[in-house]
Amino acid sequence: MSNARIIDGKALAAVLRARVAAQVSALQGTIRPGLAVVLVGDDPASAVYVRNKNRETEAAGMASFEHRLPADTGEAGLLALVDSLNRDPSVHGILVQLPLPEGIDSARVLRAIDPAKDVDGFHPENVGALWTGAPALAPCTPRGCMAMLAEVHPDGLRGKRAVVVGRSNIVGKPMAALLLAQHCTVTLSHSRTQNLSGVCREADILVAAVGRPRMIEGSWVRPGATVIDVGINRVTTEGGGTRLIGDVDFAGAAAVAGAITPVPGGVGPMTIASLLANTVTAACRQAGVAEPEVRAQQ
Ligand code: GUN
């Protein structure tokens, strides 16, 4: 039996996208935010993400530039494209889809992106800004998770115990920084943490981003905790098909949690909505204009 509030990422993402669209129309005549997405190679999952990013960018009224490069593109070719996007005044946000093919040094490519246009928030300058409290473009998935937490905890997160499971640069580490900035006491744990179940049981806020299907069991969840499941694991069903499941055993966790995100329909839709929001922020900063304050039409 599920007692938990199910956090509806689809609905919340729609509200965020409407807010971005309203900002874009308020900026009409001043600036039209533009996002360039670069895909190297033909990884099918990445191709789906990139298509969705472009579709939603256009739906919000922004300019969308899609660049698809063949898998055998060398690092020099990709760096040349990044350089031209850095100089293009109609491009305010640049996202190079990861993972990149073998032979390309991802860190070097991410460092080549103009930090002002780095809507992924992966450039070391933005990472440093995030950890030091300077204005930064925060990575999209953690930003989306924070928006979900704000829904469940409208009075803020001050003093709460937060446990993040997973230490990736894309999710775990920036998530820890954002929770810390909201005055949580943060534990950044991972698959090799000793007594991981006990660590998780201390969490008022538990963020699972470890990439292992259903690793986090219901018995690891503190009663009443808020559980954010970032995992997207494609597994084969008994019937031979595939389905997406999270890093958390949803049924078990929902029986004890206070609130929980489902997979799919939880964190996933929030990521692209956050990307759109970051693009508007980046465009306004580059143009030297204040970000329009709008209320989304629900
Ligand atoms: N691959 C998986 N997640 C992401 C992301 O947030 N940004 C980029 N650029 N690539 C990804």
PDB file of C-alpha atoms and ligand atoms in Angstrom:
ATOM      1  CA  MET A   1       0.000   0.000   0.000  1.00  0.00           C
ATOM      2  CA  SER A   2       1.354   3.323  -0.978  1.00  0.00           C
ATOM      3  CA  ASN A   3       1.011   6.161   1.530  1.00  0.00           C
ATOM      4  CA  ALA A   4       3.424   8.529  -0.106  1.00  0.00           C
ATOM      5  CA  ARG A   5       2.611  11.601  -2.104  1.00  0.00           C
ATOM      6  CA  ILE A   6       3.607  10.867  -5.692  1.00  0.00           C
ATOM      7  CA  ILE A   7       5.484  13.854  -7.111  1.00  0.00           C
ATOM      8  CA  ASP A   8       4.180  14.370 -10.656  1.00  0.00           C
ATOM      9  CA  GLY A   9       7.205  15.428 -12.718  1.00  0.00           C
ATOM     10  CA  LYS A  10       5.205  15.617 -15.916  1.00  0.00           C
ATOM     11  CA  ALA A  11       2.754  18.138 -14.476  1.00  0.00           C
ATOM     12  CA  LEU A  12       5.450  20.167 -12.746  1.00  0.00           C
ATOM     13  CA  ALA A  13       7.591  20.243 -15.902  1.00  0.00           C
ATOM     14  CA  ALA A  14       4.590  21.541 -17.865  1.00  0.00           C
ATOM     15  CA  VAL A  15       4.250  24.401 -15.367  1.00  0.00           C
ATOM     16  CA  LEU A  16       7.975  25.198 -15.682  1.00  0.00           C
ATOM     17  CA  ARG A  17       7.842  25.088 -19.490  1.00  0.00           C
ATOM     18  CA  ALA A  18       4.841  27.444 -19.485  1.00  0.00           C
ATOM     19  CA  ARG A  19       6.810  29.814 -17.259  1.00  0.00           C
ATOM     20  CA  VAL A  20       9.748  29.736 -19.691  1.00  0.00           C
ATOM     21  CA  ALA A  21       7.424  30.330 -22.658  1.00  0.00           C
ATOM     22  CA  ALA A  22       5.934  33.347 -20.868  1.00  0.00           C
ATOM     23  CA  GLN A  23       9.451  34.691 -20.225  1.00  0.00           C
ATOM     24  CA  VAL A  24      10.354  34.210 -23.889  1.00  0.00           C
ATOM     25  CA  SER A  25       7.311  36.165 -24.993  1.00  0.00           C
ATOM     26  CA  ALA A  26       8.060  38.912 -22.465  1.00  0.00           C
ATOM     27  CA  LEU A  27      11.533  39.173 -24.054  1.00  0.00           C
ATOM     28  CA  GLN A  28      10.153  39.569 -27.585  1.00  0.00           C
ATOM     29  CA  GLY A  29      11.673  42.575 -29.302  1.00  0.00           C
ATOM     30  CA  THR A  30      14.654  42.467 -26.911  1.00  0.00           C
ATOM     31  CA  ILE A  31      16.222  39.066 -27.389  1.00  0.00           C
ATOM     32  CA  ARG A  32      15.219  35.665 -28.709  1.00  0.00           C
ATOM     33  CA  PRO A  33      17.002  33.014 -26.624  1.00  0.00           C
ATOM     34  CA  GLY A  34      18.696  30.366 -28.766  1.00  0.00           C
ATOM     35  CA  LEU A  35      19.962  26.904 -27.809  1.00  0.00           C
ATOM     36  CA  ALA A  36      22.421  24.821 -29.821  1.00  0.00           C
ATOM     37  CA  VAL A  37      22.505  21.077 -29.154  1.00  0.00           C
ATOM     38  CA  VAL A  38      25.384  19.015 -30.518  1.00  0.00           C
ATOM     39  CA  LEU A  39      25.147  15.252 -31.005  1.00  0.00           C
ATOM     40  CA  VAL A  40      28.186  13.285 -32.126  1.00  0.00           C
ATOM     41  CA  GLY A  41      27.499   9.782 -33.402  1.00  0.00           C
ATOM     42  CA  ASP A  42      24.257   7.851 -33.366  1.00  0.00           C
ATOM     43  CA  ASP A  43      23.714   6.514 -29.866  1.00  0.00           C
ATOM     44  CA  PRO A  44      19.937   5.852 -29.986  1.00  0.00           C
ATOM     45  CA  ALA A  45      19.173   7.061 -26.443  1.00  0.00           C
ATOM     46  CA  SER A  46      21.121  10.285 -27.024  1.00  0.00           C
ATOM     47  CA  ALA A  47      19.323  10.807 -30.338  1.00  0.00           C
ATOM     48  CA  VAL A  48      15.950  10.648 -28.536  1.00  0.00           C
ATOM     49  CA  TYR A  49      17.093  13.143 -25.872  1.00  0.00           C
ATOM     50  CA  VAL A  50      18.406  15.549 -28.504  1.00  0.00           C
ATOM     51  CA  ARG A  51      15.209  15.366 -30.542  1.00  0.00           C
ATOM     52  CA  ASN A  52      13.115  16.078 -27.428  1.00  0.00           C
ATOM     53  CA  LYS A  53      15.358  18.979 -26.434  1.00  0.00           C
ATOM     54  CA  ASN A  54      14.949  20.608 -29.845  1.00  0.00           C
ATOM     55  CA  ARG A  55      11.206  20.071 -29.933  1.00  0.00           C
ATOM     56  CA  GLU A  56      10.664  21.578 -26.497  1.00  0.00           C
ATOM     57  CA  THR A  57      13.021  24.495 -27.196  1.00  0.00           C
ATOM     58  CA  GLU A  58      10.942  25.442 -30.226  1.00  0.00           C
ATOM     59  CA  ALA A  59       7.665  24.888 -28.367  1.00  0.00           C
ATOM     60  CA  ALA A  60       8.815  27.464 -25.793  1.00  0.00           C
ATOM     61  CA  GLY A  61       9.343  30.010 -28.595  1.00  0.00           C
ATOM     62  CA  MET A  62      13.136  29.870 -28.561  1.00  0.00           C
ATOM     63  CA  ALA A  63      15.509  29.314 -31.467  1.00  0.00           C
ATOM     64  CA  SER A  64      16.831  25.769 -31.687  1.00  0.00           C
ATOM     65  CA  PHE A  65      19.996  24.795 -33.555  1.00  0.00           C
ATOM     66  CA  GLU A  66      20.665  21.088 -33.947  1.00  0.00           C
ATOM     67  CA  HIS A  67      24.122  19.915 -34.994  1.00  0.00           C
ATOM     68  CA  ARG A  68      24.620  16.247 -35.782  1.00  0.00           C
ATOM     69  CA  LEU A  69      28.157  15.133 -36.445  1.00  0.00           C
ATOM     70  CA  PRO A  70      29.192  11.664 -37.638  1.00  0.00           C
ATOM     71  CA  ALA A  71      30.655   9.220 -35.099  1.00  0.00           C
ATOM     72  CA  ASP A  72      34.098   9.474 -36.688  1.00  0.00           C
ATOM     73  CA  THR A  73      34.270  13.227 -36.121  1.00  0.00           C
ATOM     74  CA  GLY A  74      37.579  13.986 -34.470  1.00  0.00           C
ATOM     75  CA  GLU A  75      38.113  16.152 -31.424  1.00  0.00           C
ATOM     76  CA  ALA A  76      39.433  18.992 -33.604  1.00  0.00           C
ATOM     77  CA  GLY A  77      36.239  19.047 -35.673  1.00  0.00           C
ATOM     78  CA  LEU A  78      34.064  19.175 -32.581  1.00  0.00           C
ATOM     79  CA  LEU A  79      36.212  21.898 -30.998  1.00  0.00           C
ATOM     80  CA  ALA A  80      35.906  23.944 -34.211  1.00  0.00           C
ATOM     81  CA  LEU A  81      32.103  23.686 -34.043  1.00  0.00           C
ATOM     82  CA  VAL A  82      32.085  24.693 -30.354  1.00  0.00           C
ATOM     83  CA  ASP A  83      34.292  27.670 -31.225  1.00  0.00           C
ATOM     84  CA  SER A  84      31.881  28.835 -33.931  1.00  0.00           C
ATOM     85  CA  LEU A  85      28.902  28.455 -31.562  1.00  0.00           C
ATOM     86  CA  ASN A  86      30.782  30.432 -28.882  1.00  0.00           C
ATOM     87  CA  ARG A  87      31.066  33.307 -31.390  1.00  0.00           C
ATOM     88  CA  ASP A  88      27.519  33.107 -32.781  1.00  0.00           C
ATOM     89  CA  PRO A  89      25.423  35.884 -31.176  1.00  0.00           C
ATOM     90  CA  SER A  90      22.138  34.068 -31.913  1.00  0.00           C
ATOM     91  CA  VAL A  91      23.293  31.110 -29.758  1.00  0.00           C
ATOM     92  CA  HIS A  92      22.985  31.754 -26.001  1.00  0.00           C
ATOM     93  CA  GLY A  93      23.185  28.171 -24.801  1.00  0.00           C
ATOM     94  CA  ILE A  94      25.393  25.301 -25.964  1.00  0.00           C
ATOM     95  CA  LEU A  95      24.866  21.668 -24.972  1.00  0.00           C
ATOM     96  CA  VAL A  96      27.169  18.911 -26.185  1.00  0.00           C
ATOM     97  CA  GLN A  97      25.342  15.642 -25.555  1.00  0.00           C
ATOM     98  CA  LEU A  98      27.306  13.106 -23.494  1.00  0.00           C
ATOM     99  CA  PRO A  99      28.682  10.494 -23.735  1.00  0.00           C
ATOM    100  CA  LEU A 100      31.006  11.413 -26.584  1.00  0.00           C
ATOM    101  CA  PRO A 101      32.541   8.702 -28.785  1.00  0.00           C
ATOM    102  CA  GLU A 102      35.786   7.132 -27.668  1.00  0.00           C
ATOM    103  CA  GLY A 103      38.834   9.098 -28.663  1.00  0.00           C
ATOM    104  CA  ILE A 104      37.293  12.459 -27.842  1.00  0.00           C
ATOM    105  CA  ASP A 105      38.410  14.020 -24.566  1.00  0.00           C
ATOM    106  CA  SER A 106      35.060  15.094 -23.047  1.00  0.00           C
ATOM    107  CA  ALA A 107      36.706  17.255 -20.385  1.00  0.00           C
ATOM    108  CA  ARG A 108      38.572  19.226 -23.022  1.00  0.00           C
ATOM    109  CA  VAL A 109      35.377  19.756 -25.047  1.00  0.00           C
ATOM    110  CA  LEU A 110      33.418  20.907 -21.984  1.00  0.00           C
ATOM    111  CA  ARG A 111      36.224  23.353 -21.094  1.00  0.00           C
ATOM    112  CA  ALA A 112      36.050  24.805 -24.617  1.00  0.00           C
ATOM    113  CA  ILE A 113      32.425  25.930 -24.190  1.00  0.00           C
ATOM    114  CA  ASP A 114      32.066  29.611 -23.251  1.00  0.00           C
ATOM    115  CA  PRO A 115      31.051  29.413 -19.544  1.00  0.00           C
ATOM    116  CA  ALA A 116      28.389  32.078 -20.174  1.00  0.00           C
ATOM    117  CA  LYS A 117      26.751  29.721 -22.706  1.00  0.00           C
ATOM    118  CA  ASP A 118      27.293  26.531 -20.708  1.00  0.00           C
ATOM    119  CA  VAL A 119      23.643  25.674 -20.028  1.00  0.00           C
ATOM    120  CA  ASP A 120      24.667  22.214 -18.771  1.00  0.00           C
ATOM    121  CA  GLY A 121      26.728  23.822 -16.008  1.00  0.00           C
ATOM    122  CA  PHE A 122      29.592  21.386 -16.623  1.00  0.00           C
ATOM    123  CA  HIS A 123      32.406  23.897 -17.297  1.00  0.00           C
ATOM    124  CA  PRO A 124      34.868  24.027 -14.366  1.00  0.00           C
ATOM    125  CA  GLU A 125      34.147  27.744 -13.984  1.00  0.00           C
ATOM    126  CA  ASN A 126      30.444  27.021 -13.425  1.00  0.00           C
ATOM    127  CA  VAL A 127      31.246  24.057 -11.163  1.00  0.00           C
ATOM    128  CA  GLY A 128      33.451  26.345  -9.045  1.00  0.00           C
ATOM    129  CA  ALA A 129      30.778  29.054  -9.016  1.00  0.00           C
ATOM    130  CA  LEU A 130      28.185  26.527  -7.868  1.00  0.00           C
ATOM    131  CA  TRP A 131      30.337  25.391  -4.923  1.00  0.00           C
ATOM    132  CA  THR A 132      31.360  28.906  -3.900  1.00  0.00           C
ATOM    133  CA  GLY A 133      27.882  30.401  -4.080  1.00  0.00           C
ATOM    134  CA  ALA A 134      28.578  32.714  -7.050  1.00  0.00           C
ATOM    135  CA  PRO A 135      25.865  33.039  -9.732  1.00  0.00           C
ATOM    136  CA  ALA A 136      26.176  29.881 -11.820  1.00  0.00           C
ATOM    137  CA  LEU A 137      24.308  27.915 -14.426  1.00  0.00           C
ATOM    138  CA  ALA A 138      23.435  24.788 -12.422  1.00  0.00           C
ATOM    139  CA  PRO A 139      23.275  21.379 -14.129  1.00  0.00           C
ATOM    140  CA  CYS A 140      19.773  20.650 -15.390  1.00  0.00           C
ATOM    141  CA  THR A 141      18.862  17.397 -13.632  1.00  0.00           C
ATOM    142  CA  PRO A 142      19.846  18.595 -10.140  1.00  0.00           C
ATOM    143  CA  ARG A 143      18.088  21.910 -10.810  1.00  0.00           C
ATOM    144  CA  GLY A 144      14.937  19.942 -11.703  1.00  0.00           C
ATOM    145  CA  CYS A 145      15.264  17.871  -8.522  1.00  0.00           C
ATOM    146  CA  MET A 146      15.495  21.050  -6.437  1.00  0.00           C
ATOM    147  CA  ALA A 147      12.309  22.359  -8.072  1.00  0.00           C
ATOM    148  CA  MET A 148      10.555  19.139  -7.066  1.00  0.00           C
ATOM    149  CA  LEU A 149      11.842  19.421  -3.504  1.00  0.00           C
ATOM    150  CA  ALA A 150      10.563  23.006  -3.373  1.00  0.00           C
ATOM    151  CA  GLU A 151       7.082  21.695  -4.214  1.00  0.00           C
ATOM    152  CA  VAL A 152       7.117  19.210  -1.345  1.00  0.00           C
ATOM    153  CA  HIS A 153       8.905  21.522   1.114  1.00  0.00           C
ATOM    154  CA  PRO A 154       7.563  25.038   0.454  1.00  0.00           C
ATOM    155  CA  ASP A 155       9.092  26.265   3.724  1.00  0.00           C
ATOM    156  CA  GLY A 156      12.562  25.268   2.606  1.00  0.00           C
ATOM    157  CA  LEU A 157      15.103  22.586   3.427  1.00  0.00           C
ATOM    158  CA  ARG A 158      17.040  24.299   6.220  1.00  0.00           C
ATOM    159  CA  GLY A 159      18.688  21.835   8.597  1.00  0.00           C
ATOM    160  CA  LYS A 160      17.359  18.716   6.897  1.00  0.00           C
ATOM    161  CA  ARG A 161      19.548  15.645   6.487  1.00  0.00           C
ATOM    162  CA  ALA A 162      20.057  14.962   2.800  1.00  0.00           C
ATOM    163  CA  VAL A 163      21.716  11.834   1.443  1.00  0.00           C
ATOM    164  CA  VAL A 164      22.742  11.693  -2.203  1.00  0.00           C
ATOM    165  CA  VAL A 165      23.608   8.239  -3.549  1.00  0.00           C
ATOM    166  CA  GLY A 166      25.868   8.559  -6.595  1.00  0.00           C
ATOM    167  CA  ARG A 167      28.802  10.915  -7.186  1.00  0.00           C
ATOM    168  CA  SER A 168      28.683  11.719 -10.898  1.00  0.00           C
ATOM    169  CA  ASN A 169      29.624  15.153 -12.195  1.00  0.00           C
ATOM    170  CA  ILE A 170      26.250  15.365 -13.950  1.00  0.00           C
ATOM    171  CA  VAL A 171      23.997  14.616 -10.970  1.00  0.00           C
ATOM    172  CA  GLY A 172      25.475  13.522  -7.621  1.00  0.00           C
ATOM    173  CA  LYS A 173      28.108  16.195  -7.012  1.00  0.00           C
ATOM    174  CA  PRO A 174      26.089  19.218  -8.208  1.00  0.00           C
ATOM    175  CA  MET A 175      23.034  17.901  -6.332  1.00  0.00           C
ATOM    176  CA  ALA A 176      25.082  17.888  -3.129  1.00  0.00           C
ATOM    177  CA  ALA A 177      26.170  21.499  -3.793  1.00  0.00           C
ATOM    178  CA  LEU A 178      22.589  22.685  -4.365  1.00  0.00           C
ATOM    179  CA  LEU A 179      21.301  20.939  -1.217  1.00  0.00           C
ATOM    180  CA  LEU A 180      24.156  22.450   0.786  1.00  0.00           C
ATOM    181  CA  ALA A 181      23.288  25.904  -0.564  1.00  0.00           C
ATOM    182  CA  GLN A 182      19.767  25.334   0.807  1.00  0.00           C
ATOM    183  CA  HIS A 183      21.253  24.629   4.270  1.00  0.00           C
ATOM    184  CA  CYS A 184      20.862  20.848   4.281  1.00  0.00           C
ATOM    185  CA  THR A 185      23.354  18.637   6.081  1.00  0.00           C
ATOM    186  CA  VAL A 186      24.581  16.640   3.115  1.00  0.00           C
ATOM    187  CA  THR A 187      26.092  13.180   2.832  1.00  0.00           C
ATOM    188  CA  LEU A 188      27.441  12.335  -0.610  1.00  0.00           C
ATOM    189  CA  SER A 189      27.462   8.529  -0.703  1.00  0.00           C
ATOM    190  CA  HIS A 190      28.007   5.986  -3.461  1.00  0.00           C
ATOM    191  CA  SER A 191      28.067   2.316  -4.303  1.00  0.00           C
ATOM    192  CA  ARG A 192      31.145   1.722  -2.132  1.00  0.00           C
ATOM    193  CA  THR A 193      29.871   3.509   0.953  1.00  0.00           C
ATOM    194  CA  GLN A 194      29.969   1.235   3.988  1.00  0.00           C
ATOM    195  CA  ASN A 195      26.579   0.524   5.531  1.00  0.00           C
ATOM    196  CA  LEU A 196      24.850   2.368   2.703  1.00  0.00           C
ATOM    197  CA  SER A 197      21.416   1.216   3.879  1.00  0.00           C
ATOM    198  CA  GLY A 198      22.038   2.715   7.330  1.00  0.00           C
ATOM    199  CA  VAL A 199      23.281   5.973   5.799  1.00  0.00           C
ATOM    200  CA  CYS A 200      20.152   6.176   3.623  1.00  0.00           C
ATOM    201  CA  ARG A 201      17.917   5.542   6.633  1.00  0.00           C
ATOM    202  CA  GLU A 202      19.169   8.801   8.182  1.00  0.00           C
ATOM    203  CA  ALA A 203      17.894  10.846   5.268  1.00  0.00           C
ATOM    204  CA  ASP A 204      15.003  13.286   5.428  1.00  0.00           C
ATOM    205  CA  ILE A 205      15.761  13.773   1.727  1.00  0.00           C
ATOM    206  CA  LEU A 206      17.093  10.821  -0.228  1.00  0.00           C
ATOM    207  CA  VAL A 207      18.337  11.361  -3.785  1.00  0.00           C
ATOM    208  CA  ALA A 208      19.142   8.187  -5.732  1.00  0.00           C
ATOM    209  CA  ALA A 209      21.459   8.713  -8.701  1.00  0.00           C
ATOM    210  CA  VAL A 210      23.601   5.611  -8.695  1.00  0.00           C
ATOM    211  CA  GLY A 211      22.475   3.969 -11.950  1.00  0.00           C
ATOM    212  CA  ARG A 212      21.605   0.551 -10.497  1.00  0.00           C
ATOM    213  CA  PRO A 213      18.053  -0.706 -10.975  1.00  0.00           C
ATOM    214  CA  ARG A 214      16.052  -0.894  -7.720  1.00  0.00           C
ATOM    215  CA  MET A 215      19.204  -0.869  -5.600  1.00  0.00           C
ATOM    216  CA  ILE A 216      17.547   1.206  -2.886  1.00  0.00           C
ATOM    217  CA  GLU A 217      15.023  -0.879  -1.011  1.00  0.00           C
ATOM    218  CA  GLY A 218      11.979   0.226   0.949  1.00  0.00           C
ATOM    219  CA  SER A 219      13.678  -0.775   4.219  1.00  0.00           C
ATOM    220  CA  TRP A 220      16.444   1.791   3.490  1.00  0.00           C
ATOM    221  CA  VAL A 221      13.955   4.665   3.545  1.00  0.00           C
ATOM    222  CA  ARG A 222      13.245   6.619   6.706  1.00  0.00           C
ATOM    223  CA  PRO A 223       9.504   6.862   7.384  1.00  0.00           C
ATOM    224  CA  GLY A 224       8.170  10.133   5.990  1.00  0.00           C
ATOM    225  CA  ALA A 225      11.298  10.886   3.928  1.00  0.00           C
ATOM    226  CA  THR A 226      11.172  12.574   0.524  1.00  0.00           C
ATOM    227  CA  VAL A 227      12.663  10.283  -2.127  1.00  0.00           C
ATOM    228  CA  ILE A 228      13.920  11.638  -5.458  1.00  0.00           C
ATOM    229  CA  ASP A 229      14.754   8.848  -7.914  1.00  0.00           C
ATOM    230  CA  VAL A 230      17.038  10.039 -10.716  1.00  0.00           C
ATOM    231  CA  GLY A 231      17.661   6.528 -12.062  1.00  0.00           C
ATOM    232  CA  ILE A 232      16.568   5.649 -15.576  1.00  0.00           C
ATOM    233  CA  ASN A 233      17.387   1.980 -16.127  1.00  0.00           C
ATOM    234  CA  ARG A 234      16.069   0.113 -19.143  1.00  0.00           C
ATOM    235  CA  VAL A 235      15.374  -3.488 -18.160  1.00  0.00           C
ATOM    236  CA  THR A 236      14.009  -6.473 -20.038  1.00  0.00           C
ATOM    237  CA  THR A 237      10.598  -7.693 -18.911  1.00  0.00           C
ATOM    238  CA  GLU A 238       9.483 -11.317 -18.695  1.00  0.00           C
ATOM    239  CA  GLY A 239       7.529 -10.820 -21.919  1.00  0.00           C
ATOM    240  CA  GLY A 240      10.743  -9.898 -23.739  1.00  0.00           C
ATOM    241  CA  GLY A 241       9.963  -6.183 -23.984  1.00  0.00           C
ATOM    242  CA  THR A 242      11.744  -3.400 -22.132  1.00  0.00           C
ATOM    243  CA  ARG A 243      10.652  -0.918 -19.502  1.00  0.00           C
ATOM    244  CA  LEU A 244      12.205   1.883 -17.488  1.00  0.00           C
ATOM    245  CA  ILE A 245      12.765   1.502 -13.776  1.00  0.00           C
ATOM    246  CA  GLY A 246      14.497   3.695 -11.248  1.00  0.00           C
ATOM    247  CA  ASP A 247      17.302   3.208  -8.731  1.00  0.00           C
ATOM    248  CA  VAL A 248      14.659   2.845  -6.010  1.00  0.00           C
ATOM    249  CA  ASP A 249      12.267  -0.044  -5.417  1.00  0.00           C
ATOM    250  CA  PHE A 250       9.230   2.170  -5.936  1.00  0.00           C
ATOM    251  CA  ALA A 251       6.574  -0.042  -4.345  1.00  0.00           C
ATOM    252  CA  GLY A 252       8.663  -0.736  -1.252  1.00  0.00           C
ATOM    253  CA  ALA A 253       9.776   2.874  -0.826  1.00  0.00           C
ATOM    254  CA  ALA A 254       6.333   4.380  -1.474  1.00  0.00           C
ATOM    255  CA  ALA A 255       4.974   2.379   1.456  1.00  0.00           C
ATOM    256  CA  VAL A 256       7.211   4.288   3.903  1.00  0.00           C
ATOM    257  CA  ALA A 257       8.187   7.570   2.231  1.00  0.00           C
ATOM    258  CA  GLY A 258       6.322  10.848   2.721  1.00  0.00           C
ATOM    259  CA  ALA A 259       6.767  11.743  -0.954  1.00  0.00           C
ATOM    260  CA  ILE A 260       8.431  10.016  -3.892  1.00  0.00           C
ATOM    261  CA  THR A 261       9.075  10.552  -7.599  1.00  0.00           C
ATOM    262  CA  PRO A 262       7.982   7.809 -10.011  1.00  0.00           C
ATOM    263  CA  VAL A 263      10.044   6.470 -12.947  1.00  0.00           C
ATOM    264  CA  PRO A 264       9.088   7.304 -15.637  1.00  0.00           C
ATOM    265  CA  GLY A 265       7.216  10.580 -15.139  1.00  0.00           C
ATOM    266  CA  GLY A 266       9.317  11.943 -12.282  1.00  0.00           C
ATOM    267  CA  VAL A 267      12.719  13.592 -12.620  1.00  0.00           C
ATOM    268  CA  GLY A 268      13.038  12.866 -16.365  1.00  0.00           C
ATOM    269  CA  PRO A 269      10.630  15.527 -17.684  1.00  0.00           C
ATOM    270  CA  MET A 270      12.103  18.113 -15.289  1.00  0.00           C
ATOM    271  CA  THR A 271      15.563  17.951 -16.863  1.00  0.00           C
ATOM    272  CA  ILE A 272      14.606  19.471 -20.211  1.00  0.00           C
ATOM    273  CA  ALA A 273      12.378  22.072 -18.540  1.00  0.00           C
ATOM    274  CA  SER A 274      15.431  23.101 -16.475  1.00  0.00           C
ATOM    275  CA  LEU A 275      17.548  23.273 -19.635  1.00  0.00           C
ATOM    276  CA  LEU A 276      15.058  25.720 -21.152  1.00  0.00           C
ATOM    277  CA  ALA A 277      15.109  27.787 -17.958  1.00  0.00           C
ATOM    278  CA  ASN A 278      18.937  27.841 -17.998  1.00  0.00           C
ATOM    279  CA  THR A 279      18.885  29.003 -21.632  1.00  0.00           C
ATOM    280  CA  VAL A 280      16.653  31.971 -20.763  1.00  0.00           C
ATOM    281  CA  THR A 281      18.921  32.817 -17.802  1.00  0.00           C
ATOM    282  CA  ALA A 282      22.025  32.615 -20.012  1.00  0.00           C
ATOM    283  CA  ALA A 283      20.435  34.739 -22.769  1.00  0.00           C
ATOM    284  CA  CYS A 284      19.373  37.467 -20.336  1.00  0.00           C
ATOM    285  CA  ARG A 285      22.825  37.604 -18.727  1.00  0.00           C
ATOM    286  CA  GLN A 286      24.505  37.838 -22.128  1.00  0.00           C
ATOM    287  CA  ALA A 287      22.139  40.624 -23.216  1.00  0.00           C
ATOM    288  CA  GLY A 288      22.512  42.443 -19.901  1.00  0.00           C
ATOM    289  CA  VAL A 289      18.755  42.440 -19.291  1.00  0.00           C
ATOM    290  CA  ALA A 290      16.870  41.349 -16.180  1.00  0.00           C
ATOM    291  CA  GLU A 291      15.184  37.971 -16.367  1.00  0.00           C
ATOM    292  CA  PRO A 292      11.428  38.630 -16.745  1.00  0.00           C
ATOM    293  CA  GLU A 293       9.436  37.708 -13.675  1.00  0.00           C
ATOM    294  CA  VAL A 294       6.357  35.887 -14.859  1.00  0.00           C
ATOM    295  CA  ARG A 295       3.804  33.555 -13.377  1.00  0.00           C
ATOM    296  CA  ALA A 296       3.065  30.423 -15.315  1.00  0.00           C
ATOM    297  CA  GLN A 297      -0.474  29.904 -16.555  1.00  0.00           C
ATOM    298  CA  GLN A 298      -1.553  26.626 -14.988  1.00  0.00           C
TER     299      GLN A 298
HETATM  300  N1  GUN B   1      23.867  12.866 -21.037  1.00  0.00           N
HETATM  301  C1  GUN B   1      23.089  12.437 -20.015  1.00  0.00           C
HETATM  302  N2  GUN B   1      22.663  13.492 -19.284  1.00  0.00           N
HETATM  303  C2  GUN B   1      23.176  14.591 -19.865  1.00  0.00           C
HETATM  304  C3  GUN B   1      23.067  15.982 -19.562  1.00  0.00           C
HETATM  305  O1  GUN B   1      22.427  16.428 -18.603  1.00  0.00           O
HETATM  306  N3  GUN B   1      23.738  16.809 -20.417  1.00  0.00           N
HETATM  307  C4  GUN B   1      24.468  16.352 -21.454  1.00  0.00           C
HETATM  308  N4  GUN B   1      25.101  17.244 -22.208  1.00  0.00           N
HETATM  309  N5  GUN B   1      24.581  15.071 -21.760  1.00  0.00           N
HETATM  310  C5  GUN B   1      23.929  14.197 -20.963  1.00  0.00           C
END
